[in-house]
Short mmCIF file of C-alpha atoms and ligand atoms in Angstrom, two decimals:
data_model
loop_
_atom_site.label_atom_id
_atom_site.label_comp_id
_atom_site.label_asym_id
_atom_site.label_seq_id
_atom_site.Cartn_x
_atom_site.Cartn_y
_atom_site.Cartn_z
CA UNK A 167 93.47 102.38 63.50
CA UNK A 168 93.27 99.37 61.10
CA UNK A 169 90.15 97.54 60.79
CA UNK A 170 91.63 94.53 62.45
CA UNK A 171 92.81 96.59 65.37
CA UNK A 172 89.69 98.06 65.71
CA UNK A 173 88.10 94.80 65.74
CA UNK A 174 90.53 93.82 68.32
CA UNK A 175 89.95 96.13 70.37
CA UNK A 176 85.98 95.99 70.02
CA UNK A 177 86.08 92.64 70.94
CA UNK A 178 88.87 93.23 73.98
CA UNK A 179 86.26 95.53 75.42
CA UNK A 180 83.31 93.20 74.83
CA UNK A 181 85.11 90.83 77.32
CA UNK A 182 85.85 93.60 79.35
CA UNK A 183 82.48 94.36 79.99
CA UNK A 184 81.34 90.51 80.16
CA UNK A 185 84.16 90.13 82.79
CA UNK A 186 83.04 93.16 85.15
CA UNK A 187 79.27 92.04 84.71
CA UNK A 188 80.44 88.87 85.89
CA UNK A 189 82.21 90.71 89.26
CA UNK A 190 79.11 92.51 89.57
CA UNK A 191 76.84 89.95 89.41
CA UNK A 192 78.25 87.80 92.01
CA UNK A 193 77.95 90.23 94.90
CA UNK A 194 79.07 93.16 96.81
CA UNK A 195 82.53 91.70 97.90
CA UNK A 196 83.84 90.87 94.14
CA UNK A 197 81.67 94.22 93.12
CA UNK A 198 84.38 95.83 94.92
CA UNK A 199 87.48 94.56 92.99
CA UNK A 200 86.08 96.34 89.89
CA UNK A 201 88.48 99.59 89.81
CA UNK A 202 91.69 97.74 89.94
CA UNK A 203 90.63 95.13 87.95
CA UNK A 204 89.76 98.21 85.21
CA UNK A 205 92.71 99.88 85.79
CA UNK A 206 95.16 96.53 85.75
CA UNK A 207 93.66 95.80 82.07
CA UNK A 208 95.21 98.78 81.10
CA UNK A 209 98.47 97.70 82.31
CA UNK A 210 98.61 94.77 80.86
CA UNK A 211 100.49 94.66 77.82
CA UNK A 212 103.44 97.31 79.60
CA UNK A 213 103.65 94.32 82.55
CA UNK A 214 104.30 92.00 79.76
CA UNK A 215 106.83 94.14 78.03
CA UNK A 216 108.69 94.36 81.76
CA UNK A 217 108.10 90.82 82.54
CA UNK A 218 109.49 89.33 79.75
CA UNK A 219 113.28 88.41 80.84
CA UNK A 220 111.14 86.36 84.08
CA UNK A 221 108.83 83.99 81.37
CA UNK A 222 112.05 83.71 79.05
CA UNK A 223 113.88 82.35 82.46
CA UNK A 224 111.01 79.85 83.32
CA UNK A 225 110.79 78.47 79.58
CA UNK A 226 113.92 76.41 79.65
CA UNK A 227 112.61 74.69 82.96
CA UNK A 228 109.17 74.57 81.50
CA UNK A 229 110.24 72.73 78.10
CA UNK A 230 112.10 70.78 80.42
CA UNK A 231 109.45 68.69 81.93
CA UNK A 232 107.04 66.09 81.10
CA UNK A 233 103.32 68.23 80.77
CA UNK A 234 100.24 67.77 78.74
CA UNK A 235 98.92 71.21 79.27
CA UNK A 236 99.81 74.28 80.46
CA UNK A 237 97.43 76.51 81.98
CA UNK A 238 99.79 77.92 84.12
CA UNK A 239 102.44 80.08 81.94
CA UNK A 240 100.43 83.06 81.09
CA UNK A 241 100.26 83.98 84.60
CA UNK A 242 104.24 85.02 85.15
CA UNK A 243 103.85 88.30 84.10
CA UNK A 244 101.27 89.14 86.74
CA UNK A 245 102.90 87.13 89.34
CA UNK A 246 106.53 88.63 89.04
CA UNK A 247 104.78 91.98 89.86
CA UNK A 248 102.37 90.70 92.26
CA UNK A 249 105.63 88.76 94.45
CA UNK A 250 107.78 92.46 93.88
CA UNK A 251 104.94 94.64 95.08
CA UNK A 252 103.88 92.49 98.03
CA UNK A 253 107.63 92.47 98.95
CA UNK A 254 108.11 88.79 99.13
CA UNK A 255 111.48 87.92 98.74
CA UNK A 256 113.08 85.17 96.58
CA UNK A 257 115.62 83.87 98.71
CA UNK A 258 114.16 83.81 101.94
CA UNK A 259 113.19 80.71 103.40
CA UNK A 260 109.55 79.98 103.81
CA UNK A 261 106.79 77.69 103.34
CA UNK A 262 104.20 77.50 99.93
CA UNK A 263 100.42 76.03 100.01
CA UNK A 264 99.45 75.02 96.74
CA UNK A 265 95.99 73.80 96.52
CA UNK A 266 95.84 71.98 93.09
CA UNK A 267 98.97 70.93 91.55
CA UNK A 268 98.30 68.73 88.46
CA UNK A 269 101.28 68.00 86.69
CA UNK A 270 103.23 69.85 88.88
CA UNK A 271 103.81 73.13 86.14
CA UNK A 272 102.86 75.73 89.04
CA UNK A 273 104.69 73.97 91.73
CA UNK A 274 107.73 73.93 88.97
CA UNK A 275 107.37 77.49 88.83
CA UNK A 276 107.33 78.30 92.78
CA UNK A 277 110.31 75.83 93.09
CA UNK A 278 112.43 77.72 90.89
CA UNK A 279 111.37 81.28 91.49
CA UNK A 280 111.72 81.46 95.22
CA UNK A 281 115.22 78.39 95.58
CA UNK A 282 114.98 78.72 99.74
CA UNK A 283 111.05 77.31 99.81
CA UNK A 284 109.46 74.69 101.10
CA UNK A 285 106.12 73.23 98.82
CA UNK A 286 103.07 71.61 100.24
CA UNK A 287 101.29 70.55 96.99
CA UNK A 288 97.86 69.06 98.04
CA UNK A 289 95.94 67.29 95.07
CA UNK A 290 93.73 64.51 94.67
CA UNK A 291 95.26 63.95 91.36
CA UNK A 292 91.97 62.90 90.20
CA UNK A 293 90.68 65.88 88.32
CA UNK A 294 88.30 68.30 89.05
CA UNK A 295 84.63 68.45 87.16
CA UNK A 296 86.57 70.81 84.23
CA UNK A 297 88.99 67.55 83.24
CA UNK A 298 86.10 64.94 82.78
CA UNK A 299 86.43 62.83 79.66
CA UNK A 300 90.32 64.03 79.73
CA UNK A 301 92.69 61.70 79.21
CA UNK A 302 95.68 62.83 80.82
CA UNK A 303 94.03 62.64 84.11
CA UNK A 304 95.27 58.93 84.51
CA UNK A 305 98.89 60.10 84.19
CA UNK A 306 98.72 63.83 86.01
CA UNK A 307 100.36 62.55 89.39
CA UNK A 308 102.90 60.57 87.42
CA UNK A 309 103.68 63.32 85.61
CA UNK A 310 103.84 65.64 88.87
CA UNK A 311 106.12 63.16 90.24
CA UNK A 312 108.46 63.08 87.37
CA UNK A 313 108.28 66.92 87.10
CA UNK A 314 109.22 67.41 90.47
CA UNK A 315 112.30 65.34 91.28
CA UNK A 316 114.51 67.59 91.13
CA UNK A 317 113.13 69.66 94.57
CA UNK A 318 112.18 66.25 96.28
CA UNK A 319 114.22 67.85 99.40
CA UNK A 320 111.59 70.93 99.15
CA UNK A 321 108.17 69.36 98.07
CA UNK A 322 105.79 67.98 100.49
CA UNK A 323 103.03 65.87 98.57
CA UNK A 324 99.34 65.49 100.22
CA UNK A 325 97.07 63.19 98.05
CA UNK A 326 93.30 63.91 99.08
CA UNK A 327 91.26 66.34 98.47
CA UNK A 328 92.23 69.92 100.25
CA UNK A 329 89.42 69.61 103.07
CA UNK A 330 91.18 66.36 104.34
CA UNK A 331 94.80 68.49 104.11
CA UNK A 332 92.97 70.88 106.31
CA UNK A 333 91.49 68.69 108.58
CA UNK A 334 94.93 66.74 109.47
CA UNK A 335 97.38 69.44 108.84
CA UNK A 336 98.41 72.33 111.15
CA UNK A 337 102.42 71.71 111.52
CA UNK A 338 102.86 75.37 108.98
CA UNK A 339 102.07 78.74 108.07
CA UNK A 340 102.42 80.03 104.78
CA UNK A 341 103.90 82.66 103.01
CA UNK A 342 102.26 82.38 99.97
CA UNK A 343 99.07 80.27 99.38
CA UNK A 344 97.73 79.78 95.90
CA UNK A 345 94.36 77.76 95.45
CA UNK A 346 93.78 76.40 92.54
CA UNK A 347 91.80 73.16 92.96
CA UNK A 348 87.86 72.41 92.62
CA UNK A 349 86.53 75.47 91.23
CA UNK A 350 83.00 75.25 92.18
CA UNK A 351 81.87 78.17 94.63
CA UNK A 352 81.65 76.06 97.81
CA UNK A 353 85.22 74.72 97.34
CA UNK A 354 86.79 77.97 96.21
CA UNK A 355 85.04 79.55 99.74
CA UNK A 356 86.76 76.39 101.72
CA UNK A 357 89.94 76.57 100.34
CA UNK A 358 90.38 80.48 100.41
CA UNK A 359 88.84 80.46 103.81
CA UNK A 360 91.56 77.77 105.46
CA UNK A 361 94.00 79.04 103.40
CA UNK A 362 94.09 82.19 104.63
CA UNK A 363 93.48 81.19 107.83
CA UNK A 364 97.30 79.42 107.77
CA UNK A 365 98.52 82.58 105.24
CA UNK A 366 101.33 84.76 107.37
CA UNK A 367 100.32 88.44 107.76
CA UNK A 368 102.39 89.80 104.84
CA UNK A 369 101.78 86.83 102.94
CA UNK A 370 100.21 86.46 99.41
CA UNK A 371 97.14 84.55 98.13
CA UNK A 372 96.48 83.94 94.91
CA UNK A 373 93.05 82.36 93.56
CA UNK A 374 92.87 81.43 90.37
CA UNK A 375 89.83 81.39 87.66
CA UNK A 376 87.98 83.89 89.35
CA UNK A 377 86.55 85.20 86.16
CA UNK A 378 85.83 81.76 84.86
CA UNK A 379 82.05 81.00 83.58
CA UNK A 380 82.08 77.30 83.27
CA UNK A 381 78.82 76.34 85.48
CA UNK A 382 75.51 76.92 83.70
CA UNK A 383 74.31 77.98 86.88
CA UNK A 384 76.47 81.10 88.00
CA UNK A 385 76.07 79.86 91.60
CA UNK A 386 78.52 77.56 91.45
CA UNK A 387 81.21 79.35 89.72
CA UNK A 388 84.44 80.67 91.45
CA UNK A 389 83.08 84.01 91.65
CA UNK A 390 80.60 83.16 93.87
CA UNK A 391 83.18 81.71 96.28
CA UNK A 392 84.88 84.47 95.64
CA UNK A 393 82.92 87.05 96.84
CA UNK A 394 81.58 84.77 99.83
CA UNK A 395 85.21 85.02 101.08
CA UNK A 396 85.91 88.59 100.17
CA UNK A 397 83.17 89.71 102.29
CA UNK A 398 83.69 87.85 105.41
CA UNK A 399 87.60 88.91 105.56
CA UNK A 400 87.39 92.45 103.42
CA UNK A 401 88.87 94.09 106.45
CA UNK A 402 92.09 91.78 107.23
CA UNK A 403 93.40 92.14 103.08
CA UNK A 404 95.01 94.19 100.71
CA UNK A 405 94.03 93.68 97.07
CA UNK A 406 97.34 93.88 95.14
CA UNK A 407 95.87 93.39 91.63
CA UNK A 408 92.51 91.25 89.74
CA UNK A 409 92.75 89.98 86.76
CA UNK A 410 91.44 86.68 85.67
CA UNK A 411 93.07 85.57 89.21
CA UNK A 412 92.88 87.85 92.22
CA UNK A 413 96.13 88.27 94.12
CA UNK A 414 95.80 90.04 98.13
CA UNK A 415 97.82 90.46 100.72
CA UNK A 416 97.03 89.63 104.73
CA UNK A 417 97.29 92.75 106.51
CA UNK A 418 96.39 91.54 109.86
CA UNK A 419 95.59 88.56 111.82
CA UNK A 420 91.50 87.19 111.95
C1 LIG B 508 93.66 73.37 87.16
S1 LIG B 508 94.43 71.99 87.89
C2 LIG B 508 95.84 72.70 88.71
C3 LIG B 508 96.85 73.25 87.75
C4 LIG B 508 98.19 73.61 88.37
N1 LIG B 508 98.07 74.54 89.48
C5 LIG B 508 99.08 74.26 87.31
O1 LIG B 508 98.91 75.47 87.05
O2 LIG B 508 99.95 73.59 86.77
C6 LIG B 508 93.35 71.64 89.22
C7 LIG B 508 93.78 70.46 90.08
O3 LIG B 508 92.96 70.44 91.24
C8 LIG B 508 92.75 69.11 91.64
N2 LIG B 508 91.55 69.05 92.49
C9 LIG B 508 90.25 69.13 92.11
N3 LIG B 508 89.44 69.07 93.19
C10 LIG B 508 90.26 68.98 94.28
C11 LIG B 508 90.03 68.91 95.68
N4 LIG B 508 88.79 68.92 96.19
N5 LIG B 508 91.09 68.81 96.50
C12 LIG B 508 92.37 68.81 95.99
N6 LIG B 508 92.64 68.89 94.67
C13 LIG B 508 91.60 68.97 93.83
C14 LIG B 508 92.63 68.34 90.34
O4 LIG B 508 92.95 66.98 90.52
C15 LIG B 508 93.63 69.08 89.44
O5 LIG B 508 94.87 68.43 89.43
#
């Protein structure tokens, strides 16, 4: 091994082991996730390899549309396998929650992947605490309204924060829900909590940042929520795969 791979890989484990601390840490229901979180890192570079052909098909649409970040592409790989495995299929006609849209670069993705669905993007479009001082916060829902005209017949917009969606909104159930909005702990608890309350049985959730350390005081970091959630439902999922999201799949009814 060259030096530089050896660094590489020194400093690939380092993270490793700062990532499963941070699953430990945060309680018995995330302590859980730690073997196929372990065993997915090792996958990851083969998924890539096989996933390739799906991130080369969303980069046209991507470079297509009017974004100021993208936090989102990264995550194909992962999802192409997570969508195959939990035996959700592209053209069937169903309904998508997505807690946290932004500029609309996730919804973009849903849109094109699975052509039958329906949307519900619920954002504030105000930023969360991550996105203060940012200046593209002014023009995120512009942008997610330019970005998303071409499935105006599929996308259902809700501006407010996701515990007044919940409040007013019962008219669906979802096939796949994916929250990423506030990521403090209490929010990440509420919106995985609701969400997979309205999440068919068969259906996919997908929370995002759940290795993310961006509170000084762990309490409030996704994790947290994470685990919170994980250990009130542990019996009515199926964990398809952890990574720095955590994908499951409803196996029964609550
Ligand atoms: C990380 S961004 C979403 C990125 C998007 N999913 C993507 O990958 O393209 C988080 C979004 O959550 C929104 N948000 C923060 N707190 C919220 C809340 N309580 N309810 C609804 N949306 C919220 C922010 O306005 C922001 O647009």
């Amino acid at each position: 091994m060259s030096p530089t791979n050896q660094s590489l890989s020194q400093v690939r484990l380092k993270a490793t082991i700062i990532d499963a601390t941070h699953l430990l840490r945060a309680g018995k229901g995330t302590s859980r996730l730690l073997p196929v979180f372990l065993i997915s890192k090792l996958r990851t570079s083969s998924r890539r390899k096989k996933a390739l052909s799906s991130i080369q098909e969303f980069n046209s649409v991507r470079d297509s549309l009017d974004l100021s970040t993208d936090w989102f592409s990264h995550n194909i790989p992962r999802w192409n396998s997570v969508f195959t495995k939990a035996n959700i299929a592209r053209n069937d006609s169903f309904s998508i929650l997505e807690i946290g849209s932004w500029e609309g670069l996730s919804a973009c993705f849903f849109l094109n992947y699975f052509p039958q669905a329906k949307l519900h993007a619920v954002d504030t479009w105000e930023g969360g605490d991550e996105h203060d001082g940012m200046q593209s916060v002014s023009m995120a829902e512009k942008r997610f309204d330019r970005n998303t005209s071409n499935y105006l017949s599929r996308v259902v917009k809700h501006k407010g924060t996701s515990d007044q969606f919940y409040e007013s909104f019962n008219e669906d159930s979802f096939r796949v829900v994916y929250v990423d909005g506030s990521h403090r702990a209490e929010d990440v608890f509420n919106d995985a909590s609701s969400g997979f309350t309205r999440l068919e049985v068969g259906g996919v959730m997908i929370l995002d940042d759940l290795l993310w350390k961006f509170y000084k005081d762990n309490e409030n970091n996704p994790a947290i929520g994470v685990n919170k959630f994980l250990s009130k439902h542990k019996d009515s999922l199926k964990i398809i795969d952890v990574g720095h999201q955590l994908y499951l799949q409803k196996i029964r009814e609550i």
